[in-house]
Amino acid sequence: EIKDNEKIIGIGETGLDFYYHNSDKKDQFSSFEEHINAAIELDIPLIIHSRNAEKETLEIFNNFKNNNLKILMHCFTGSKKFAEKLIDLNAFFSASGIITFKNSIELQETFKSIPLNRLLIETDSPYLSPVPYRGRKNEPSFVQYTAKKLASIKDISDKDLIKKTTLNFENLFN
């Protein structure tokens, strides 16, 4: 039934979050693996949330690396080392308003190192509004500020970044 529904283009947001300790780690692992298996079976991308769980996320991905898993790292804030390992798994990375924050220099450097053909942009509404709207409720129209910052980081025009991230979205989600 799900395979026949054209409106379902991905599974997620799913993954591991060990920041708040709101749920049992075993339950998170189990749920995450179920979602991975579903994404593989349906041949659709898996939208991943990973917070304070880089090592564990990679360990799980390594168990599935020969299954043509399509990975999108939602609202990516991970380390450069984590990004490098995910690039080896052909992951895509979505930049949120966080990259516009003045204290996100390390994250900006990480996005600078990620190949352009692996990047997307997002709002993560209603959270994580980009500068100049930081601290306010986020909305889709603010994605332009994230795009502008990412274009600056990648040293390309806003227009070229928008074209490329749109094409990346189309390639990932067919």
mmCIF file of C-alpha atoms in Angstrom:
data_model
loop_
_atom_site.group_PDB
_atom_site.id
_atom_site.type_symbol
_atom_site.label_atom_id
_atom_site.label_comp_id
_atom_site.label_asym_id
_atom_site.label_seq_id
_atom_site.Cartn_x
_atom_site.Cartn_y
_atom_site.Cartn_z
ATOM 1 C CA GLU A 1 0.000 0.000 0.000
ATOM 2 C CA ILE A 2 2.785 2.420 0.899
ATOM 3 C CA LYS A 3 4.745 1.591 -2.262
ATOM 4 C CA ASP A 4 1.759 2.673 -4.351
ATOM 5 C CA ASN A 5 1.329 6.010 -2.581
ATOM 6 C CA GLU A 6 3.139 8.682 -4.610
ATOM 7 C CA LYS A 7 2.874 11.159 -1.742
ATOM 8 C CA ILE A 8 5.298 9.170 0.402
ATOM 9 C CA ILE A 9 8.774 10.171 -0.753
ATOM 10 C CA GLY A 10 10.842 9.508 2.376
ATOM 11 C CA ILE A 11 10.862 8.095 5.880
ATOM 12 C CA GLY A 12 11.651 10.256 8.841
ATOM 13 C CA GLU A 13 12.607 12.139 10.708
ATOM 14 C CA THR A 14 14.191 9.235 12.555
ATOM 15 C CA GLY A 15 17.481 8.458 14.217
ATOM 16 C CA LEU A 16 19.216 8.708 17.549
ATOM 17 C CA ASP A 17 19.151 11.541 20.068
ATOM 18 C CA PHE A 18 21.083 11.095 23.288
ATOM 19 C CA TYR A 19 21.031 14.765 24.293
ATOM 20 C CA TYR A 20 17.958 14.876 26.555
ATOM 21 C CA HIS A 21 17.751 11.205 27.591
ATOM 22 C CA ASN A 22 13.981 11.241 27.035
ATOM 23 C CA SER A 23 13.796 7.695 25.728
ATOM 24 C CA ASP A 24 15.557 4.407 26.224
ATOM 25 C CA LYS A 25 18.566 3.866 23.949
ATOM 26 C CA LYS A 26 17.474 0.317 23.114
ATOM 27 C CA ASP A 27 14.098 1.613 21.957
ATOM 28 C CA GLN A 28 15.783 4.274 19.830
ATOM 29 C CA PHE A 29 18.062 1.687 18.203
ATOM 30 C CA SER A 30 15.144 -0.637 17.502
ATOM 31 C CA SER A 31 12.954 2.091 16.017
ATOM 32 C CA PHE A 32 15.831 3.444 13.929
ATOM 33 C CA GLU A 33 16.616 0.010 12.487
ATOM 34 C CA GLU A 34 12.938 -0.558 11.654
ATOM 35 C CA HIS A 35 12.872 2.722 9.760
ATOM 36 C CA ILE A 36 16.090 1.843 7.917
ATOM 37 C CA ASN A 37 14.641 -1.493 6.844
ATOM 38 C CA ALA A 38 11.462 0.202 5.641
ATOM 39 C CA ALA A 39 13.438 2.773 3.636
ATOM 40 C CA ILE A 40 15.460 0.004 1.997
ATOM 41 C CA GLU A 41 12.358 -2.040 1.210
ATOM 42 C CA LEU A 42 10.522 0.959 -0.231
ATOM 43 C CA ASP A 43 13.663 2.341 -1.924
ATOM 44 C CA ILE A 44 13.064 5.840 -0.566
ATOM 45 C CA PRO A 45 15.340 8.192 1.390
ATOM 46 C CA LEU A 46 15.680 8.087 5.141
ATOM 47 C CA ILE A 47 15.696 11.498 6.854
ATOM 48 C CA ILE A 48 18.013 11.248 9.851
ATOM 49 C CA HIS A 49 18.201 13.153 13.121
ATOM 50 C CA SER A 50 21.446 12.471 14.977
ATOM 51 C CA ARG A 51 22.294 14.356 18.150
ATOM 52 C CA ASN A 52 25.081 13.317 20.510
ATOM 53 C CA ALA A 53 25.085 9.960 18.729
ATOM 54 C CA GLU A 54 27.649 10.133 15.922
ATOM 55 C CA LYS A 55 29.470 6.906 16.795
ATOM 56 C CA GLU A 56 26.257 4.939 17.285
ATOM 57 C CA THR A 57 24.664 6.324 14.105
ATOM 58 C CA LEU A 58 27.696 5.258 12.064
ATOM 59 C CA GLU A 59 27.721 1.813 13.664
ATOM 60 C CA ILE A 60 24.117 1.272 12.612
ATOM 61 C CA PHE A 61 24.734 2.605 9.094
ATOM 62 C CA ASN A 62 27.704 0.251 8.712
ATOM 63 C CA ASN A 63 25.326 -2.664 9.296
ATOM 64 C CA PHE A 64 23.289 -1.510 6.280
ATOM 65 C CA LYS A 65 25.962 -0.082 3.952
ATOM 66 C CA ASN A 66 25.485 -2.642 1.172
ATOM 67 C CA ASN A 67 21.728 -2.056 0.910
ATOM 68 C CA ASN A 68 21.547 1.096 -1.267
ATOM 69 C CA LEU A 69 20.317 3.127 1.686
ATOM 70 C CA LYS A 70 19.549 6.724 0.713
ATOM 71 C CA ILE A 71 20.492 9.010 3.601
ATOM 72 C CA LEU A 72 19.589 12.643 4.270
ATOM 73 C CA MET A 73 21.121 14.101 7.429
ATOM 74 C CA HIS A 74 18.407 16.507 8.544
ATOM 75 C CA CYS A 75 19.484 19.783 10.142
ATOM 76 C CA PHE A 76 23.074 18.582 10.161
ATOM 77 C CA THR A 77 25.185 19.873 13.049
ATOM 78 C CA GLY A 78 27.674 17.028 13.292
ATOM 79 C CA SER A 79 31.436 17.091 13.255
ATOM 80 C CA LYS A 80 33.599 17.286 10.145
ATOM 81 C CA LYS A 81 34.857 13.751 10.855
ATOM 82 C CA PHE A 82 31.254 12.491 11.053
ATOM 83 C CA ALA A 83 30.457 14.249 7.759
ATOM 84 C CA GLU A 84 33.463 12.645 6.058
ATOM 85 C CA LYS A 85 32.323 9.175 7.099
ATOM 86 C CA LEU A 86 28.773 9.929 5.955
ATOM 87 C CA ILE A 87 30.045 11.184 2.591
ATOM 88 C CA ASP A 88 31.592 7.717 2.146
ATOM 89 C CA LEU A 89 28.043 6.365 2.559
ATOM 90 C CA ASN A 90 26.754 8.805 -0.127
ATOM 91 C CA ALA A 91 24.737 10.774 2.403
ATOM 92 C CA PHE A 92 23.172 14.140 1.707
ATOM 93 C CA PHE A 93 23.327 16.963 4.277
ATOM 94 C CA SER A 94 20.703 19.581 4.971
ATOM 95 C CA ALA A 95 21.741 22.985 6.257
ATOM 96 C CA SER A 96 19.405 24.855 8.586
ATOM 97 C CA GLY A 97 19.432 28.367 10.019
ATOM 98 C CA ILE A 98 22.099 27.257 12.488
ATOM 99 C CA ILE A 99 24.797 27.911 9.865
ATOM 100 C CA THR A 100 23.935 31.630 10.005
ATOM 101 C CA PHE A 101 24.692 31.896 13.739
ATOM 102 C CA LYS A 102 27.891 33.774 14.589
ATOM 103 C CA ASN A 103 29.019 30.960 16.919
ATOM 104 C CA SER A 104 28.688 28.264 14.222
ATOM 105 C CA ILE A 105 32.171 28.692 12.707
ATOM 106 C CA GLU A 106 33.034 24.997 13.094
ATOM 107 C CA LEU A 107 29.759 23.956 11.447
ATOM 108 C CA GLN A 108 30.357 26.431 8.625
ATOM 109 C CA GLU A 109 33.787 24.864 8.045
ATOM 110 C CA THR A 110 32.179 21.442 7.968
ATOM 111 C CA PHE A 111 29.674 22.568 5.328
ATOM 112 C CA LYS A 112 32.516 24.121 3.359
ATOM 113 C CA SER A 113 34.099 20.645 3.147
ATOM 114 C CA ILE A 114 30.928 18.832 2.039
ATOM 115 C CA PRO A 115 30.676 18.428 -1.750
ATOM 116 C CA LEU A 116 28.117 20.725 -3.363
ATOM 117 C CA ASN A 117 26.319 17.755 -4.936
ATOM 118 C CA ARG A 118 25.505 16.469 -1.430
ATOM 119 C CA LEU A 119 23.848 19.621 -0.014
ATOM 120 C CA LEU A 120 20.266 20.649 0.633
ATOM 121 C CA ILE A 121 18.774 23.536 2.625
ATOM 122 C CA GLU A 122 15.834 23.521 5.020
ATOM 123 C CA THR A 123 13.907 25.664 7.456
ATOM 124 C CA ASP A 124 13.271 23.147 10.269
ATOM 125 C CA SER A 125 10.211 25.287 11.001
ATOM 126 C CA PRO A 126 9.129 26.420 13.502
ATOM 127 C CA TYR A 127 12.607 26.227 15.065
ATOM 128 C CA LEU A 128 16.121 27.446 14.294
ATOM 129 C CA SER A 129 15.334 30.664 12.496
ATOM 130 C CA PRO A 130 18.339 32.058 10.654
ATOM 131 C CA VAL A 131 19.903 35.424 11.364
ATOM 132 C CA PRO A 132 18.308 38.047 11.132
ATOM 133 C CA TYR A 133 15.265 36.243 12.608
ATOM 134 C CA ARG A 134 17.068 34.148 15.222
ATOM 135 C CA GLY A 135 14.925 33.658 18.312
ATOM 136 C CA ARG A 136 11.649 34.089 16.444
ATOM 137 C CA LYS A 137 9.327 31.462 15.040
ATOM 138 C CA ASN A 138 10.838 30.134 11.816
ATOM 139 C CA GLU A 139 8.914 29.988 8.557
ATOM 140 C CA PRO A 140 9.677 28.702 5.045
ATOM 141 C CA SER A 141 10.272 32.186 3.609
ATOM 142 C CA PHE A 142 13.339 32.503 5.865
ATOM 143 C CA VAL A 143 15.150 29.710 4.004
ATOM 144 C CA GLN A 144 16.544 32.432 1.727
ATOM 145 C CA TYR A 145 18.872 33.550 4.552
ATOM 146 C CA THR A 146 20.177 30.028 5.051
ATOM 147 C CA ALA A 147 20.700 29.705 1.293
ATOM 148 C CA LYS A 148 22.536 33.030 1.145
ATOM 149 C CA LYS A 149 24.873 31.984 3.971
ATOM 150 C CA LEU A 150 25.511 28.554 2.462
ATOM 151 C CA ALA A 151 26.276 30.157 -0.916
ATOM 152 C CA SER A 152 28.781 32.421 0.829
ATOM 153 C CA ILE A 153 30.372 29.430 2.592
ATOM 154 C CA LYS A 154 30.638 27.552 -0.718
ATOM 155 C CA ASP A 155 31.819 30.714 -2.523
ATOM 156 C CA ILE A 156 29.167 30.520 -5.244
ATOM 157 C CA SER A 157 26.260 32.744 -6.218
ATOM 158 C CA ASP A 158 22.937 32.423 -4.420
ATOM 159 C CA LYS A 159 21.335 31.516 -7.740
ATOM 160 C CA ASP A 160 23.822 28.699 -8.411
ATOM 161 C CA LEU A 161 23.374 27.323 -4.896
ATOM 162 C CA ILE A 162 19.591 27.309 -5.263
ATOM 163 C CA LYS A 163 19.809 25.531 -8.624
ATOM 164 C CA LYS A 164 22.219 22.938 -7.262
ATOM 165 C CA THR A 165 20.346 22.200 -4.028
ATOM 166 C CA THR A 166 17.088 21.900 -5.984
ATOM 167 C CA LEU A 167 18.738 19.419 -8.343
ATOM 168 C CA ASN A 168 20.156 17.539 -5.347
ATOM 169 C CA PHE A 169 16.667 17.278 -3.867
ATOM 170 C CA GLU A 170 15.319 15.948 -7.152
ATOM 171 C CA ASN A 171 18.165 13.430 -7.430
ATOM 172 C CA LEU A 172 17.693 12.180 -3.884
ATOM 173 C CA PHE A 173 13.916 11.973 -3.945
ATOM 174 C CA ASN A 174 13.646 10.981 -7.646
#
